[in-house]
Tab-separated table of C-alpha atoms in Angstrom:
chain	number	residue	atom	x	y	z
A	1	MET	CA	-106.763	-26.243	35.306
A	2	SER	CA	-104.137	-26.637	38.023
A	3	LEU	CA	-100.419	-26.337	37.421
A	4	LEU	CA	-100.028	-30.000	38.429
A	5	VAL	CA	-102.519	-31.267	35.829
A	6	ASN	CA	-100.856	-29.050	33.223
A	7	TRP	CA	-97.510	-30.619	34.074
A	8	LEU	CA	-98.853	-34.174	33.830
A	9	GLU	CA	-100.489	-33.542	30.461
A	10	SER	CA	-97.353	-31.858	29.109
A	11	MET	CA	-95.326	-35.034	29.704
A	12	HIS	CA	-96.648	-36.600	26.494
A	13	ILE	CA	-93.755	-37.552	24.214
A	14	ASP	CA	-94.213	-38.386	20.552
A	15	ALA	CA	-92.762	-41.630	19.237
A	16	ASN	CA	-89.204	-41.175	18.023
A	17	ILE	CA	-86.897	-43.592	16.190
A	18	THR	CA	-83.376	-43.355	17.617
A	19	ASP	CA	-80.007	-43.965	15.983
A	20	ALA	CA	-80.018	-47.514	17.407
A	21	CYS	CA	-82.383	-48.453	14.562
A	22	SER	CA	-80.842	-50.733	11.934
A	23	ARG	CA	-82.313	-48.578	9.184
A	24	LYS	CA	-80.355	-45.597	10.479
A	25	LYS	CA	-77.097	-47.515	10.873
A	26	HIS	CA	-76.743	-48.846	7.343
A	27	THR	CA	-78.657	-48.694	4.079
A	28	ARG	CA	-78.580	-52.454	3.540
A	29	SER	CA	-80.978	-53.042	6.436
A	30	THR	CA	-84.223	-54.825	5.575
A	31	CYS	CA	-85.760	-54.733	9.059
A	32	SER	CA	-89.391	-53.599	8.995
A	33	VAL	CA	-90.731	-55.095	12.225
A	34	CYS	CA	-91.998	-51.773	13.587
A	35	ALA	CA	-93.837	-50.840	10.383
A	36	ASP	CA	-95.305	-54.327	10.040
A	37	SER	CA	-96.641	-54.242	13.605
A	38	CYS	CA	-98.045	-50.681	13.554
A	39	PRO	CA	-101.873	-50.903	13.569
A	40	THR	CA	-102.283	-47.397	12.122
A	41	ARG	CA	-99.533	-47.657	9.471
A	42	ALA	CA	-97.826	-44.590	10.945
A	43	ILE	CA	-94.253	-45.736	10.217
A	44	HIS	CA	-92.964	-45.094	6.718
A	45	ILE	CA	-89.804	-46.711	5.363
A	46	THR	CA	-87.904	-45.778	2.216
A	47	SER	CA	-84.504	-46.847	0.939
A	48	GLU	CA	-82.975	-43.822	2.665
A	49	SER	CA	-85.121	-43.096	5.727
A	50	ILE	CA	-87.540	-44.314	8.378
A	51	GLU	CA	-90.002	-41.901	9.956
A	52	VAL	CA	-93.044	-41.840	12.238
A	53	ASP	CA	-95.983	-39.946	10.784
A	54	LEU	CA	-97.420	-38.257	13.877
A	55	GLN	CA	-100.638	-37.553	12.022
A	56	TYR	CA	-101.463	-41.268	12.195
A	57	CYS	CA	-99.557	-42.319	15.349
A	58	ASN	CA	-101.881	-42.926	18.322
A	59	SER	CA	-99.075	-43.591	20.855
A	60	CYS	CA	-100.199	-47.194	21.402
A	61	GLY	CA	-96.601	-48.325	21.945
A	62	VAL	CA	-96.859	-51.486	19.818
A	63	CYS	CA	-93.836	-50.497	17.708
A	64	MET	CA	-91.745	-49.858	20.831
A	65	ILE	CA	-92.351	-53.370	22.112
A	66	ALA	CA	-91.963	-55.005	18.684
A	67	CYS	CA	-88.624	-53.370	17.810
A	68	PRO	CA	-85.874	-55.980	18.383
A	69	LEU	CA	-83.329	-53.263	19.216
A	70	SER	CA	-85.517	-51.096	21.502
A	71	ALA	CA	-84.783	-48.264	19.092
A	72	ILE	CA	-88.107	-46.450	19.470
A	73	GLN	CA	-88.762	-44.034	22.306
A	74	GLY	CA	-91.992	-42.342	23.229
A	75	ILE	CA	-95.068	-42.755	25.339
A	76	LEU	CA	-96.766	-46.064	26.030
A	77	GLU	CA	-100.217	-44.678	26.751
A	78	SER	CA	-101.976	-41.446	25.855
A	79	ARG	CA	-102.933	-39.079	28.662
A	80	GLU	CA	-106.417	-37.765	28.088
A	81	LEU	CA	-108.620	-35.341	30.002
A	82	ASP	CA	-112.322	-35.929	30.530
A	83	LYS	CA	-113.716	-32.585	31.728
A	84	ASP	CA	-111.974	-32.074	35.066
A	85	SER	CA	-110.467	-35.563	35.327
A	86	LEU	CA	-107.233	-37.084	34.087
A	87	LEU	CA	-107.618	-40.501	32.432
A	88	TRP	CA	-104.751	-42.921	33.041
A	89	GLU	CA	-104.868	-46.646	32.208
A	90	GLU	CA	-108.652	-46.787	32.627
A	91	LYS	CA	-108.458	-44.955	35.982
A	92	LYS	CA	-109.996	-41.567	36.526
A	93	PHE	CA	-108.510	-38.992	38.905
A	94	THR	CA	-110.295	-35.805	39.922
A	95	ARG	CA	-108.053	-32.907	40.850
A	96	ARG	CA	-108.722	-33.572	44.535
A	97	ASP	CA	-108.011	-37.321	44.135
A	98	LEU	CA	-104.857	-36.591	42.210
A	99	PHE	CA	-103.557	-34.160	44.811
A	100	SER	CA	-104.392	-36.603	47.608
A	101	SER	CA	-102.662	-39.478	45.817
A	102	LEU	CA	-99.584	-37.397	45.152
A	103	ARG	CA	-99.391	-36.440	48.797
A	104	LYS	CA	-99.688	-40.065	49.945
A	105	GLU	CA	-97.875	-41.921	47.186
A	106	GLY	CA	-96.288	-39.149	45.194
A	107	TYR	CA	-93.124	-40.935	44.238
A	108	GLN	CA	-94.813	-44.084	42.914
A	109	LEU	CA	-97.560	-42.199	41.074
A	110	ALA	CA	-95.082	-39.846	39.435
A	111	LYS	CA	-92.971	-42.823	38.425
A	112	ASN	CA	-95.990	-44.584	36.874
A	113	MET	CA	-97.015	-41.460	34.977
A	114	ALA	CA	-93.528	-40.510	33.805
A	115	PRO	CA	-92.712	-40.490	30.066
A	116	ALA	CA	-91.570	-43.787	28.629
A	117	THR	CA	-88.183	-42.270	27.828
A	118	TRP	CA	-87.732	-41.711	31.551
A	119	LYS	CA	-88.967	-45.158	32.577
A	120	MET	CA	-87.395	-47.303	29.897
A	121	GLU	CA	-84.058	-48.943	30.484
A	122	ALA	CA	-81.869	-50.256	27.689
A	123	LYS	CA	-83.259	-53.475	26.192
A	124	GLU	CA	-86.338	-53.313	28.460
A	125	TRP	CA	-88.514	-54.826	25.738
A	126	SER	CA	-85.987	-57.435	24.633
A	127	ILE	CA	-87.267	-60.956	25.252
A	128	THR	CA	-83.689	-62.124	25.896
A	129	ARG	CA	-83.661	-60.018	29.061
A	130	TYR	CA	-86.398	-62.103	30.670
A	131	PHE	CA	-85.346	-65.560	29.460
A	132	PRO	CA	-81.515	-65.592	29.667
A	133	ASP	CA	-81.301	-69.398	29.669
A	134	PHE	CA	-83.227	-69.811	26.420
A	135	GLN	CA	-82.660	-68.899	22.800
A	136	PHE	CA	-85.384	-67.801	20.427
A	137	PHE	CA	-83.318	-67.670	17.258
A	138	GLN	CA	-80.553	-69.775	15.737
A	139	VAL	CA	-77.723	-68.133	13.787
A	140	GLN	CA	-76.822	-70.299	10.812
A	141	LEU	CA	-73.319	-69.630	9.509
A	142	ASN	CA	-72.348	-71.029	6.107
A	143	LEU	CA	-68.637	-71.738	6.524
A	144	GLU	CA	-68.155	-72.336	2.800
A	145	LYS	CA	-69.367	-68.836	1.920
A	146	CYS	CA	-67.905	-66.913	4.868
A	147	THR	CA	-64.659	-65.059	4.099
A	148	PHE	CA	-64.094	-63.977	7.705
A	149	CYS	CA	-64.420	-60.297	6.808
A	150	GLN	CA	-65.864	-59.699	10.312
A	151	MET	CA	-68.472	-57.188	9.151
A	152	CYS	CA	-71.134	-59.107	11.086
A	153	PHE	CA	-69.067	-58.659	14.266
A	154	SER	CA	-68.980	-54.909	13.780
A	155	PHE	CA	-72.690	-54.437	13.126
A	156	CYS	CA	-74.078	-56.841	15.723
A	157	SER	CA	-75.158	-54.590	18.595
A	158	GLN	CA	-76.157	-57.625	20.699
A	159	LYS	CA	-72.602	-59.048	20.787
A	160	VAL	CA	-73.711	-62.418	19.464
A	161	PHE	CA	-70.302	-63.041	17.851
A	162	ILE	CA	-67.316	-63.463	20.175
A	163	LEU	CA	-63.887	-63.906	18.592
A	164	HIS	CA	-61.402	-66.070	20.508
A	165	GLU	CA	-57.830	-66.944	19.632
A	166	ASP	CA	-58.639	-69.920	17.429
A	167	PHE	CA	-62.430	-70.173	17.273
A	168	LEU	CA	-65.500	-68.053	16.687
A	169	GLN	CA	-68.191	-68.282	19.348
A	170	VAL	CA	-71.824	-67.616	18.454
A	171	GLU	CA	-74.050	-66.990	21.484
A	172	ASN	CA	-77.515	-67.682	20.102
A	173	GLU	CA	-79.384	-66.641	23.258
A	174	LYS	CA	-78.382	-63.008	22.593
A	175	CYS	CA	-79.893	-62.931	19.101
A	176	VAL	CA	-83.030	-60.796	18.726
A	177	ASN	CA	-83.437	-61.276	14.964
A	178	CYS	CA	-82.676	-57.662	14.063
A	179	TYR	CA	-81.316	-58.739	10.622
A	180	ASP	CA	-78.133	-56.649	10.986
A	181	CYS	CA	-75.600	-59.459	10.554
A	182	ARG	CA	-77.574	-61.075	7.757
A	183	ASP	CA	-78.131	-57.837	5.850
A	184	ILE	CA	-74.555	-56.582	6.113
A	185	CYS	CA	-72.885	-59.867	5.099
A	186	PRO	CA	-71.498	-59.401	1.555
A	187	GLU	CA	-71.368	-63.154	0.949
A	188	ASN	CA	-74.912	-63.962	2.149
A	189	ALA	CA	-73.315	-66.433	4.560
A	190	LEU	CA	-75.674	-65.820	7.491
A	191	GLN	CA	-79.274	-66.796	8.082
A	192	ILE	CA	-81.425	-66.451	11.205
A	193	GLU	CA	-84.003	-69.122	11.975
A	194	PRO	CA	-86.665	-68.981	14.725
A	195	LYS	CA	-85.800	-71.720	17.207
A	196	ILE	CA	-87.009	-71.813	20.806
A	197	ASN	CA	-84.689	-73.998	22.809
A	198	LYS	CA	-82.286	-74.068	25.710
A	199	LYS	CA	-79.476	-71.661	24.873
A	200	HIS	CA	-76.809	-73.130	22.640
A	201	ILE	CA	-73.375	-71.591	22.208
A	202	ALA	CA	-71.811	-72.659	18.907
A	203	GLN	CA	-68.071	-72.690	18.336
A	204	TYR	CA	-66.406	-72.641	14.921
A	205	PRO	CA	-62.645	-73.320	14.765
A	206	PHE	CA	-60.711	-71.233	12.244
A	207	HIS	CA	-57.171	-71.088	10.862
A	208	THR	CA	-54.800	-68.122	10.840
A	209	LYS	CA	-52.399	-67.989	7.891
A	210	ASN	CA	-50.053	-65.752	5.933
A	211	CYS	CA	-51.336	-64.875	2.465
A	212	GLN	CA	-49.133	-66.340	-0.261
A	213	THR	CA	-49.612	-63.238	-2.399
A	214	CYS	CA	-49.360	-60.251	-0.053
A	215	GLY	CA	-47.878	-61.869	3.044
A	216	LYS	CA	-50.526	-60.407	5.340
A	217	MET	CA	-52.083	-62.539	8.071
A	218	PHE	CA	-55.704	-63.583	7.601
A	219	SER	CA	-58.205	-66.011	9.115
A	220	THR	CA	-60.322	-68.592	7.354
A	221	PHE	CA	-62.555	-71.552	8.117
A	222	ASP	CA	-61.178	-73.438	5.085
A	223	PRO	CA	-57.745	-75.012	5.728
A	224	ASN	CA	-57.084	-75.261	1.972
A	225	ILE	CA	-57.292	-71.522	1.236
A	226	GLN	CA	-53.854	-69.914	0.893
A	227	LYS	CA	-54.805	-66.353	-0.059
A	228	CYS	CA	-56.542	-63.650	1.964
A	229	PRO	CA	-60.016	-62.621	0.740
A	230	ILE	CA	-58.694	-59.447	-0.910
A	231	CYS	CA	-56.014	-61.223	-2.943
A	232	HIS	CA	-58.297	-64.153	-3.690
A	233	ASP	CA	-60.942	-61.903	-5.248
A	234	ARG	CA	-58.603	-59.316	-6.780
A	235	ASP	CA	-58.216	-59.201	-10.537
A	236	PRO	CA	-54.531	-60.011	-11.318
A	237	GLU	CA	-54.333	-56.851	-13.433
A	238	TRP	CA	-55.253	-54.640	-10.485
A	239	LEU	CA	-52.578	-53.142	-8.285
A	240	SER	CA	-52.269	-54.755	-4.884
A	241	PRO	CA	-53.639	-52.512	-2.090
A	242	TYR	CA	-50.641	-53.521	0.033
A	243	GLN	CA	-47.993	-52.211	-2.380
């Protein structure tokens, strides 16, 4: 077998779940899109981990495309050898054909046969990349429950939440339904609903006040609240964290 064919076959890369995965970022994540879509049930999720069982993985790439955060790297198609020929996307190359193709169109062929981790750009499989003027999900924010703790801002990798001076902007067209904001919210104040529509940017005015108990500044959607979330929920017998 030629050195060139050896090199092409060695490019196979096993599926790997990166740190961009919600399950690896926080333990409250409930996302299971990759496991639900895997036809061979090769992805195993526990309360503490998410792993690809390579014994069952056939490198079909379904999980890579399904993942809302593009957090899975690997190969999209298997490279298989049939006697002296390399099989690639239902095309068969003999060694002579392969050498001839590389000589004529080497750059393009090498690019097509490169590992997915080489070819993939960030968010390549995100539907929002191809339809920027549409939204596929609607972020529902319950203003009565929200305490403005801003945890959803911190965990949203898609930058759906934009904080302005006196209002919160929610850019629904960026949402990929990764569950991060919903799962991390301690007040269960967020829900994501499938909704295909022209993109809609929601704006929620808020108020900035000084807490009557600790004197610290805080923000709230409710104009009648006079205490920051910490003082509001704190047992009066507990020591104040600000003293």
